[in-house]
Coordinates of C-alpha atoms in Angstrom, one line a residue:
Chain A
X1 CA -25.6 40.2 -7.5
X2 CA -21.9 40.0 -7.5
X3 CA -20.0 43.1 -6.5
X4 CA -16.4 43.3 -7.4
X5 CA -15.4 43.0 -3.7
X6 CA -17.6 39.9 -3.4
X7 CA -16.0 38.4 -6.5
X8 CA -12.5 38.9 -5.0
X9 CA -13.4 37.4 -1.7
X10 CA -15.0 34.5 -3.5
X11 CA -11.9 33.9 -5.5
X12 CA -9.7 34.2 -2.4
X13 CA -11.8 31.7 -0.5
X14 CA -11.6 29.3 -3.4
X15 CA -7.9 29.8 -3.6
X16 CA -7.3 29.2 0.1
X17 CA -9.5 26.2 0.3
X18 CA -8.8 24.4 -2.9
X19 CA -5.5 26.0 -4.1
X20 CA -2.9 23.9 -2.4
X21 CA -4.5 20.5 -3.1
X22 CA -5.4 21.2 -6.7
X23 CA -2.0 22.7 -7.4
X24 CA -0.2 19.7 -6.0
X25 CA -2.6 17.3 -7.6
X26 CA -2.2 18.9 -11.0
X27 CA 1.6 19.3 -10.9
X28 CA 2.3 15.8 -9.4
X29 CA -0.4 13.7 -11.2
X30 CA -2.1 15.3 -14.1
X31 CA 0.7 17.2 -15.8
X32 CA 3.2 14.3 -15.5
X33 CA 0.5 11.9 -16.7
X34 CA -0.2 14.0 -19.8
X35 CA 3.5 14.7 -20.4
X36 CA 4.1 11.0 -20.0
X37 CA 1.8 10.4 -23.0
X38 CA 3.9 12.8 -25.0
X39 CA 7.0 11.1 -23.9
X40 CA 5.8 7.8 -25.4
X41 CA 6.3 9.4 -28.8
X42 CA 9.9 10.4 -28.1
X43 CA 13.2 8.7 -27.7
X44 CA 14.7 10.3 -24.6
X45 CA 17.7 8.5 -23.2
X46 CA 17.8 10.2 -19.8
X47 CA 20.8 12.3 -20.5
X48 CA 20.3 14.3 -23.7
X49 CA 18.7 17.7 -23.2
X50 CA 16.1 17.3 -25.9
X51 CA 14.5 14.3 -27.3
X52 CA 13.3 13.4 -30.9
X53 CA 9.9 12.7 -31.9
X54 CA 9.6 9.1 -33.1
X55 CA 5.9 8.7 -33.7
X56 CA 4.6 5.3 -33.0
X57 CA 8.0 3.6 -32.8
X58 CA 7.8 3.0 -29.1
X59 CA 4.4 1.4 -29.3
X60 CA 5.7 -0.9 -32.0
X61 CA 8.7 -1.5 -29.7
X62 CA 6.3 -2.5 -26.9
X63 CA 4.7 -5.2 -29.2
X64 CA 8.2 -6.4 -30.1
X65 CA 9.5 -6.5 -26.6
X66 CA 8.9 -10.2 -25.8
X67 CA 10.3 -9.8 -22.3
X68 CA 7.6 -7.3 -21.6
X69 CA 4.8 -9.6 -22.7
X70 CA 6.4 -12.5 -20.9
X71 CA 6.5 -10.5 -17.7
X72 CA 3.0 -9.2 -18.3
X73 CA 1.7 -12.7 -18.7
X74 CA 3.5 -13.8 -15.6
X75 CA 2.0 -10.8 -13.7
X76 CA -1.5 -11.8 -14.9
X77 CA -0.9 -15.3 -13.5
X78 CA 0.5 -13.9 -10.3
X79 CA -2.4 -11.4 -9.9
X80 CA -5.0 -14.1 -10.5
X81 CA -3.5 -16.6 -8.0
X82 CA -2.8 -14.0 -5.3
X83 CA -6.3 -12.3 -5.6
X84 CA -8.0 -15.7 -5.2
X85 CA -5.8 -16.9 -2.4
X86 CA -5.5 -13.7 -0.5
X87 CA -9.2 -13.2 -0.4
X88 CA -10.0 -16.8 0.4
X89 CA -7.6 -16.7 3.4
X90 CA -8.7 -13.3 4.4
X91 CA -12.4 -14.2 4.5
X92 CA -11.7 -17.4 6.4
X93 CA -9.7 -15.5 9.0
X94 CA -12.3 -12.7 9.3
X95 CA -15.0 -15.3 9.7
X96 CA -13.0 -17.1 12.4
X97 CA -12.2 -14.0 14.4
X98 CA -15.8 -12.6 14.5
X99 CA -17.4 -15.6 16.2
X100 CA -17.0 -14.4 19.7
X101 CA -14.0 -16.4 20.5
X102 CA -11.5 -15.6 23.3
X103 CA -8.5 -13.4 22.4
X104 CA -10.0 -12.3 19.1
X105 CA -8.3 -9.0 19.3
X106 CA -4.9 -10.7 19.6
X107 CA -5.6 -12.8 16.6
X108 CA -6.6 -9.8 14.5
X109 CA -3.6 -7.9 15.6
X110 CA -1.3 -10.8 14.7
X111 CA -2.7 -11.4 11.3
X112 CA -2.5 -7.7 10.5
X113 CA 1.1 -7.4 11.6
X114 CA 2.8 -7.9 8.2
X115 CA 0.9 -4.9 6.8
X116 CA 2.7 -2.5 9.0
X117 CA 6.0 -3.3 7.4
X118 CA 7.1 -2.3 3.9
X119 CA 7.5 -4.7 1.1
X120 CA 11.3 -4.2 1.0
X121 CA 11.8 -5.3 4.6
X122 CA 9.3 -8.2 4.3
X123 CA 11.1 -9.4 1.1
X124 CA 14.5 -9.5 2.9
X125 CA 13.0 -11.3 5.9
X126 CA 11.6 -14.0 3.6
X127 CA 14.7 -14.1 1.5
X128 CA 16.4 -15.2 4.7
X129 CA 13.7 -17.7 5.4
X130 CA 13.7 -19.3 2.0
X131 CA 17.5 -19.3 1.6
X132 CA 18.5 -20.3 5.1
X133 CA 15.8 -21.4 7.4
X134 CA 13.7 -23.6 5.1
X135 CA 16.8 -25.1 3.4
X136 CA 18.2 -25.9 6.9
X137 CA 15.0 -27.5 8.0
X138 CA 14.5 -29.3 4.7
X139 CA 18.0 -30.9 4.9
X140 CA 17.6 -31.8 8.5
X141 CA 14.2 -33.5 8.0
X142 CA 14.9 -34.8 4.5
X143 CA 12.2 -32.8 2.8
X144 CA 13.2 -32.5 -0.8
X145 CA 10.7 -29.7 -1.3
X146 CA 12.8 -27.4 0.9
X147 CA 16.3 -28.9 0.7
X148 CA 17.3 -26.4 -2.0
X149 CA 16.3 -22.7 -1.9
X150 CA 13.1 -21.9 -3.6
X151 CA 14.6 -18.6 -4.7
X152 CA 17.1 -20.4 -6.9
X153 CA 14.5 -22.3 -8.9
X154 CA 12.5 -20.2 -11.5
X155 CA 9.2 -22.0 -10.8
X156 CA 9.5 -22.1 -7.1
X157 CA 10.7 -18.5 -6.9
X158 CA 7.4 -17.5 -8.5
X159 CA 5.5 -19.4 -5.8
X160 CA 7.7 -17.9 -3.1
X161 CA 6.5 -14.5 -4.3
X162 CA 2.9 -15.7 -4.1
X163 CA 3.3 -17.1 -0.6
X164 CA 4.8 -13.9 0.7
X165 CA 2.1 -11.8 -1.0
X166 CA -0.7 -13.8 0.5
X167 CA 0.9 -13.7 3.9
X168 CA 1.4 -10.0 3.6
X169 CA -2.1 -8.9 2.4
X170 CA -4.4 -11.5 4.0
X171 CA -4.5 -9.6 7.2
X172 CA -5.3 -6.3 5.5
X173 CA -8.2 -7.8 3.6
X174 CA -9.3 -9.6 6.7
X175 CA -9.8 -6.3 8.5
X176 CA -12.1 -5.1 5.6
X177 CA -14.0 -8.4 5.7
X178 CA -14.5 -8.0 9.5
X179 CA -16.1 -4.7 8.9
X180 CA -18.4 -6.2 6.3
X181 CA -19.3 -9.1 8.6
X182 CA -20.1 -6.8 11.4
X183 CA -22.4 -4.9 9.1
X184 CA -24.6 -7.9 8.4
X185 CA -27.7 -7.0 10.3
X186 CA -28.1 -9.1 13.5
X187 CA -32.0 -9.3 13.2
X188 CA -31.7 -10.9 9.8
X189 CA -29.4 -13.6 11.2
X190 CA -31.6 -14.1 14.1
X191 CA -34.7 -14.5 12.0
X192 CA -32.9 -17.0 9.8
X193 CA -31.7 -19.0 12.8
X194 CA -35.2 -19.1 14.3
X195 CA -36.4 -20.4 10.9
X196 CA -34.0 -23.2 11.4
X197 CA -31.2 -22.3 9.0
X198 CA -27.9 -24.0 9.6
X199 CA -24.7 -22.1 9.9
X200 CA -23.6 -23.2 6.5
X201 CA -26.9 -22.2 4.9
X202 CA -26.8 -18.8 6.7
X203 CA -23.3 -18.2 5.3
X204 CA -24.3 -19.1 1.7
X205 CA -27.7 -17.5 1.6
X206 CA -27.4 -14.4 3.9
X207 CA -23.8 -13.5 4.8
X208 CA -22.1 -13.9 1.5
X209 CA -24.7 -12.0 -0.6
X210 CA -24.7 -9.2 1.9
X211 CA -20.9 -9.1 1.8
X212 CA -20.6 -8.4 -1.9
X213 CA -19.5 -4.8 -1.3
X214 CA -16.6 -6.0 0.9
X215 CA -15.6 -8.4 -1.8
X216 CA -15.7 -5.7 -4.4
X217 CA -13.4 -3.5 -2.3
X218 CA -11.0 -6.3 -1.4
X219 CA -10.7 -7.7 -4.9
X220 CA -10.2 -4.2 -6.3
X221 CA -7.5 -3.5 -3.8
X222 CA -5.7 -6.8 -4.3
X223 CA -5.9 -6.5 -8.0
X224 CA -4.3 -3.0 -7.9
X225 CA -1.6 -4.1 -5.5
X226 CA -0.9 -7.3 -7.5
X227 CA -0.4 -5.4 -10.7
X228 CA 1.8 -2.8 -9.1
X229 CA 4.0 -5.3 -7.1
X230 CA 7.5 -3.8 -7.0
X231 CA 9.1 -3.6 -3.6
X232 CA 8.6 -7.2 -2.7
X233 CA 9.7 -8.3 -6.2
X234 CA 12.9 -6.3 -5.8
X235 CA 13.9 -7.4 -2.4
X236 CA 12.7 -11.1 -2.5
X237 CA 13.9 -12.3 -5.9
X238 CA 15.1 -9.1 -7.6
X239 CA 13.5 -10.6 -10.7
X240 CA 15.7 -13.7 -10.7
X241 CA 16.7 -16.3 -11.2
X242 CA 17.4 -15.3 -14.8
X243 CA 14.6 -12.8 -14.9
X244 CA 12.1 -15.6 -14.3
X245 CA 10.2 -13.6 -11.7
X246 CA 10.5 -10.1 -13.1
X247 CA 7.0 -8.7 -12.8
X248 CA 5.8 -6.0 -15.2
X249 CA 6.2 -3.1 -12.9
X250 CA 9.9 -4.0 -12.3
X251 CA 10.3 -4.5 -16.0
X252 CA 9.1 -1.0 -16.8
X253 CA 11.5 0.4 -14.2
X254 CA 14.4 -1.5 -15.7
X255 CA 13.5 -0.5 -19.2
X256 CA 13.5 3.2 -18.3
X257 CA 16.0 3.7 -15.6
X258 CA 18.5 1.0 -16.2
X259 CA 18.3 0.4 -19.9
X260 CA 17.9 4.1 -20.4
X261 CA 15.1 3.8 -22.8
X262 CA 12.6 6.2 -21.3
X263 CA 10.3 6.5 -24.3
X264 CA 9.9 2.7 -24.5
X265 CA 9.6 2.4 -20.7
X266 CA 6.9 5.0 -20.6
X267 CA 5.1 3.5 -23.5
X268 CA 5.1 0.2 -21.6
X269 CA 3.9 1.9 -18.5
X270 CA 1.1 3.5 -20.5
X271 CA 0.1 0.1 -22.0
X272 CA 0.1 -1.3 -18.5
X273 CA -2.1 1.6 -17.3
X274 CA -4.7 1.0 -20.0
X275 CA -4.8 -2.8 -19.4
X276 CA -5.0 -2.4 -15.6
X277 CA -7.7 0.3 -15.8
X278 CA -9.7 -1.8 -18.1
X279 CA -9.5 -4.9 -15.9
X280 CA -10.3 -3.0 -12.7
X281 CA -13.2 -1.1 -14.3
X282 CA -14.6 -4.4 -15.6
X283 CA -14.3 -6.0 -12.2
X284 CA -16.1 -3.2 -10.5
X285 CA -18.8 -3.1 -13.2
X286 CA -19.5 -6.8 -13.0
X287 CA -19.4 -7.1 -9.2
X288 CA -21.7 -4.1 -8.8
X289 CA -24.2 -6.1 -10.7
X290 CA -24.0 -8.8 -8.1
X291 CA -24.8 -6.4 -5.3
X292 CA -28.1 -7.1 -3.6
X293 CA -30.4 -4.3 -2.7
X294 CA -30.3 -4.0 1.0
Chain B
X1 CA -23.8 -32.6 22.0
X2 CA -22.6 -29.8 24.2
X3 CA -19.3 -31.7 24.9
X4 CA -18.8 -32.3 21.2
X5 CA -19.2 -28.6 20.2
X6 CA -16.8 -27.7 23.0
X7 CA -14.1 -30.0 21.5
X8 CA -14.9 -28.5 18.1
X9 CA -14.4 -25.0 19.5
X10 CA -11.1 -26.0 21.0
X11 CA -9.9 -27.5 17.7
X12 CA -10.8 -24.2 16.0
X13 CA -9.0 -22.3 18.6
X14 CA -5.9 -24.4 18.1
X15 CA -6.1 -24.1 14.4
X16 CA -6.2 -20.3 14.7
X17 CA -3.2 -20.4 17.0
X18 CA -1.3 -22.4 14.4
X19 CA -2.2 -19.9 11.7
X20 CA -1.2 -17.1 14.0
X21 CA 2.2 -18.7 14.5
X22 CA 2.6 -18.8 10.7
X23 CA 2.0 -15.1 10.6
X24 CA 4.2 -14.0 13.4
X25 CA 7.0 -16.6 13.2
X26 CA 9.1 -14.7 10.5
X27 CA 9.4 -11.8 12.8
X28 CA 10.3 -13.9 15.8
X29 CA 12.9 -15.7 13.8
X30 CA 14.3 -12.4 12.6
X31 CA 14.6 -11.0 16.1
X32 CA 16.2 -14.2 17.5
X33 CA 18.8 -14.3 14.7
X34 CA 19.6 -10.7 15.1
X35 CA 21.4 -11.5 18.4
X36 CA 23.5 -14.4 17.0
X37 CA 26.9 -14.4 15.5
X38 CA 27.2 -14.8 11.8
X39 CA 28.3 -18.4 12.0
X40 CA 25.6 -19.5 14.3
X41 CA 23.0 -18.0 11.9
X42 CA 24.1 -20.0 8.9
X43 CA 24.8 -23.2 10.7
X44 CA 21.6 -23.3 12.7
X45 CA 19.1 -20.6 11.8
X46 CA 16.4 -22.1 14.1
X47 CA 18.6 -22.3 17.2
X48 CA 18.5 -19.8 20.1
X49 CA 21.5 -17.5 20.5
X50 CA 24.1 -18.9 22.9
X51 CA 25.4 -15.5 23.8
X52 CA 23.8 -12.2 22.9
X53 CA 25.6 -10.3 20.2
X54 CA 24.7 -6.7 20.6
X55 CA 27.6 -5.9 18.2
X56 CA 25.2 -6.6 15.3
X57 CA 23.1 -3.7 16.4
X58 CA 26.0 -1.4 16.9
X59 CA 27.3 -2.3 13.5
X60 CA 24.0 -1.9 11.7
X61 CA 23.1 1.3 13.5
X62 CA 26.3 2.8 12.3
X63 CA 26.5 1.5 8.8
X64 CA 22.8 2.2 8.0
X65 CA 23.1 5.8 9.2
X66 CA 20.1 5.0 11.3
X67 CA 19.7 8.3 13.1
X68 CA 19.7 10.3 9.8
X69 CA 17.4 7.8 8.0
X70 CA 15.0 7.6 10.9
X71 CA 14.7 11.4 11.3
X72 CA 14.3 11.8 7.5
X73 CA 11.5 9.2 7.5
X74 CA 9.9 10.9 10.6
X75 CA 9.9 14.3 9.1
X76 CA 8.6 13.2 5.7
X77 CA 5.9 11.1 7.2
X78 CA 4.6 13.6 9.8
X79 CA 4.8 16.6 7.4
X80 CA 3.2 14.6 4.6
X81 CA 0.4 13.2 6.7
X82 CA -0.5 16.5 8.3
X83 CA -0.4 18.5 5.1
X84 CA -2.5 16.0 3.2
X85 CA -5.1 15.9 5.9
X86 CA -5.3 19.7 6.2
X87 CA -5.4 20.6 2.5
X88 CA -7.7 17.7 1.6
X89 CA -10.1 18.5 4.4
X90 CA -10.3 22.1 3.2
X91 CA -10.8 21.1 -0.4
X92 CA -13.4 18.5 0.3
X93 CA -15.3 21.0 2.5
X94 CA -15.2 23.5 -0.2
X95 CA -16.4 21.0 -2.8
X96 CA -19.3 19.9 -0.6
X97 CA -20.4 23.4 0.5
X98 CA -20.1 25.1 -2.9
X99 CA -22.0 23.0 -5.3
X100 CA -21.1 24.1 -8.8
X101 CA -20.4 22.3 -12.1
X102 CA -16.7 23.2 -11.9
X103 CA -16.4 21.7 -8.4
X104 CA -18.2 18.6 -9.5
X105 CA -15.8 18.2 -12.4
X106 CA -12.8 18.8 -10.3
X107 CA -13.9 16.2 -7.7
X108 CA -14.7 13.7 -10.4
X109 CA -11.2 14.3 -11.9
X110 CA -9.6 13.6 -8.6
X111 CA -11.5 10.4 -8.0
X112 CA -10.9 9.2 -11.5
X113 CA -7.2 9.9 -11.2
X114 CA -7.0 7.3 -8.4
X115 CA -6.9 4.6 -11.0
X116 CA -3.7 5.8 -12.5
X117 CA -0.9 3.6 -11.4
X118 CA 2.3 5.2 -10.1
X119 CA 4.3 3.4 -12.8
X120 CA 2.6 5.5 -15.5
X121 CA 3.7 8.7 -13.8
X122 CA 7.2 8.0 -12.4
X123 CA 9.2 8.5 -15.6
X124 CA 7.8 12.0 -16.5
X125 CA 7.8 12.9 -12.8
X126 CA 11.5 12.3 -12.6
X127 CA 12.1 14.1 -15.8
X128 CA 10.1 17.2 -14.9
X129 CA 11.3 17.6 -11.4
X130 CA 14.9 16.7 -12.4
X131 CA 14.9 19.5 -15.0
X132 CA 13.7 21.9 -12.4
X133 CA 16.4 20.7 -10.0
X134 CA 13.9 19.7 -7.4
X135 CA 15.1 16.2 -6.9
X136 CA 17.1 15.0 -3.9
X137 CA 15.1 17.2 -1.6
X138 CA 12.9 16.0 1.3
X139 CA 10.4 18.8 0.7
X140 CA 9.9 17.9 -2.9
X141 CA 9.1 14.4 -1.8
X142 CA 6.6 15.7 0.8
X143 CA 5.1 17.9 -1.9
X144 CA 4.7 14.8 -4.2
X145 CA 3.0 12.9 -1.4
X146 CA 0.5 15.7 -1.1
X147 CA -0.2 15.4 -4.8
X148 CA -0.5 11.6 -4.8
X149 CA -2.3 11.4 -1.4
X150 CA -4.9 14.1 -1.8
X151 CA -7.4 12.3 -4.1
X152 CA -8.2 9.5 -1.7
X153 CA -8.2 11.9 1.3
X154 CA -10.5 14.3 -0.5
X155 CA -12.7 11.4 -1.5
X156 CA -13.0 10.1 2.1
X157 CA -13.5 13.6 3.6
X158 CA -16.1 14.4 1.0
X159 CA -18.2 11.4 2.0
X160 CA -18.1 12.4 5.6
X161 CA -18.7 16.1 5.3
X162 CA -21.9 15.4 3.4
X163 CA -23.3 14.0 6.6
X164 CA -22.5 17.0 8.7
X165 CA -25.5 19.3 9.2
X166 CA -25.0 22.7 7.6
X167 CA -26.7 24.6 10.5
X168 CA -23.5 24.2 12.6
X169 CA -21.5 26.3 10.1
X170 CA -24.3 28.7 9.4
X171 CA -24.6 29.6 13.0
X172 CA -20.8 30.3 13.2
X173 CA -20.9 32.4 10.0
X174 CA -23.9 34.3 11.4
X175 CA -22.0 35.1 14.5
X176 CA -19.4 36.8 12.4
X177 CA -16.8 34.0 11.9
X178 CA -15.1 34.2 8.5
X179 CA -15.0 31.2 6.2
X180 CA -11.5 30.2 7.2
X181 CA -12.2 30.7 10.9
X182 CA -15.4 28.7 10.7
X183 CA -13.5 25.9 9.0
X184 CA -10.7 25.8 11.6
X185 CA -12.9 26.3 14.7
X186 CA -16.1 24.3 13.8
X187 CA -15.5 22.0 10.9
X188 CA -12.0 20.6 11.5
X189 CA -12.7 19.4 15.0
X190 CA -15.8 17.6 13.8
X191 CA -13.7 15.9 11.1
X192 CA -11.3 14.4 13.7
X193 CA -12.5 10.7 13.4
X194 CA -12.1 10.9 9.6
X195 CA -8.7 12.6 10.0
X196 CA -7.6 9.7 12.2
X197 CA -8.6 7.2 9.4
X198 CA -6.9 9.1 6.7
X199 CA -3.7 9.6 8.8
X200 CA -3.5 5.9 9.6
X201 CA -3.7 5.0 5.9
X202 CA -1.2 7.6 4.9
X203 CA 1.3 6.8 7.7
X204 CA 1.3 3.1 6.6
X205 CA 1.8 4.2 3.0
X206 CA 4.4 7.0 3.4
X207 CA 6.5 5.4 6.2
X208 CA 7.0 2.2 4.2
X209 CA 7.1 3.6 0.7
X210 CA 10.1 2.7 -1.4
X211 CA 9.8 3.4 -5.1
X212 CA 9.0 7.1 -4.9
X213 CA 11.7 8.0 -2.4
X214 CA 14.2 5.9 -4.3
X215 CA 13.5 8.0 -7.4
X216 CA 13.5 11.3 -5.7
X217 CA 16.1 11.1 -3.0
X218 CA 19.5 10.3 -4.5
X219 CA 22.1 11.3 -1.9
X220 CA 22.8 9.1 1.1
X221 CA 22.1 11.9 3.7
X222 CA 18.5 12.2 2.4
X223 CA 17.6 8.5 2.6
X224 CA 14.5 7.3 4.4
X225 CA 14.5 4.2 6.5
X226 CA 13.3 1.8 3.8
X227 CA 16.0 3.2 1.4
X228 CA 18.8 2.9 3.8
X229 CA 17.7 -0.7 4.7
X230 CA 17.8 -1.5 1.0
X231 CA 21.3 -0.1 0.4
X232 CA 22.5 -1.6 3.7
X233 CA 21.2 -5.0 2.6
X234 CA 22.7 -4.6 -0.8
X235 CA 26.2 -4.0 0.4
X236 CA 26.4 -6.5 3.2
X237 CA 25.0 -9.6 1.7
X238 CA 27.3 -12.0 3.5
X239 CA 27.2 -10.7 7.0
X240 CA 23.8 -12.0 8.2
X241 CA 24.1 -10.8 11.8
X242 CA 24.2 -7.1 11.2
X243 CA 21.7 -7.6 8.3
X244 CA 19.1 -9.1 10.7
X245 CA 19.8 -6.4 13.3
X246 CA 19.3 -3.8 10.6
X247 CA 15.9 -5.2 9.7
X248 CA 14.9 -5.3 13.3
X249 CA 15.9 -1.7 13.7
X250 CA 13.7 -0.8 10.7
X251 CA 10.8 -2.8 12.3
X252 CA 11.2 -1.4 15.8
X253 CA 9.5 2.0 15.5
X254 CA 6.6 0.4 13.7
X255 CA 6.2 -2.3 16.4
X256 CA 6.3 0.2 19.2
X257 CA 3.7 2.4 17.6
X258 CA 1.5 -0.6 16.8
X259 CA 1.7 -1.7 20.5
X260 CA 0.1 1.6 21.6
X261 CA -2.1 2.5 18.6
X262 CA -3.2 -1.0 17.5
X263 CA -6.9 -0.2 18.0
X264 CA -6.8 3.0 16.0
X265 CA -4.7 1.4 13.2
X266 CA -7.1 -1.5 12.6
X267 CA -10.1 0.8 12.9
X268 CA -8.6 3.3 10.5
X269 CA -8.1 0.6 7.9
X270 CA -11.6 -0.6 8.5
X271 CA -13.2 2.8 8.1
X272 CA -11.1 3.7 5.1
X273 CA -12.4 0.7 3.2
X274 CA -16.1 1.2 4.1
X275 CA -16.1 4.7 2.6

């Protein structure tokens, strides 16, 4: 039975334990998210005190904004390539540094290093490498591939972005794959090797199937990070040359804060949210199906 | 056969070293060039410095407003990380120990919200907090980090608390501890390993974050380290020496911490992904 005093202490406990988190969560994520949906139906310019209701105009605007779709398509391509490459490199690295070799700890620490540094700083470091170091080396050694800066060529700038992304995230995903590899039961491996399975067969028939959960996590993370790429984009190429590497996240930022079209920018951000949510949920759904019962 | 596999092992080892060099070389290159004069950098970016130019560092240190940026970053990161951990642990604990429909829905809402990308929130966020005059304030930024960081932290704590036996807390409650006291004396210490994991993930995120601070902090005194690096780089594009030194200065705190806490950082990332 609830006495009034009991009710108050119950409420107080709830307030103390969940109050701060839920209040911050609601006011920072939920309310802005819902208000954001409302904003997509208005035409705020960032200065005016009130905004007008414009109905579906912004969404029609999204469909007409060819630059948005171009950068969205490019982002898809970028995400696809980086997800595949990052995870392939990460898995190979993880496999290599869990085989009981000398100095494994050092290798792990080295491969993880780029993840300690923010995308802005990494982008600037690589800007220097692409603009100065590689050009210098290319001219010295007569390598036409490097003799002009990658960042000045629209196609190569895109690949520069990919190279840096893979270099940045491979170490992070490697750590997750290491955890997965260490969770593969030793007795199963031993049994297989007694039965005469070769290393390659063991990898294909035992290790990889048991690692599906790690792949789900890593692909999920690299998908999310790929779609949201912003820091690196800004500092490495700043979307150039000629907007050729402006990823969708940067485009949304420019549309809202620089072109001062907040309604359209928000509508594009919302379309982005729907598409990303759909893709990640599909990925998780289909990869869960692959999971073996342990 | 034995000899052959030995050679193979050595080849693998050397291959790994080459890959390792690819990963670390950009940082080495940066540090080497940070000591060179501007001219030496552009004429031979691969060469070693002929004389050490500490001027670059003095220059960058000054122009970046390093002291202010560093202390801003430090305050924001420490306060953000501690508050996220504390509040999230309390909330997760409450959710696990008070099973009700409402708590289940709230927990589900937090987990589901993790899929919302920051880009879908940033514009209304700036508008709302701007109209409340809460922008350009470090504490607003810390507050926002609590909002954005708590879903993942609650999720990870939730998973861990489920595995703690209830008897531990019941005994304390029986002995006359209040709910709050029980939490701080009994539960929080048990949560330490999870707290380390969550703190590592949050430090990596908050310390390096760029987009959110760039939207919230507008005046130069409020800038964090990544922000001041960005503005410094933007205004000194021709002067490579100080630019390189500025980037090294931004890297330095991270490298020092990594040297001492490397094991915890890698473990933290590992644990964070398993849960």
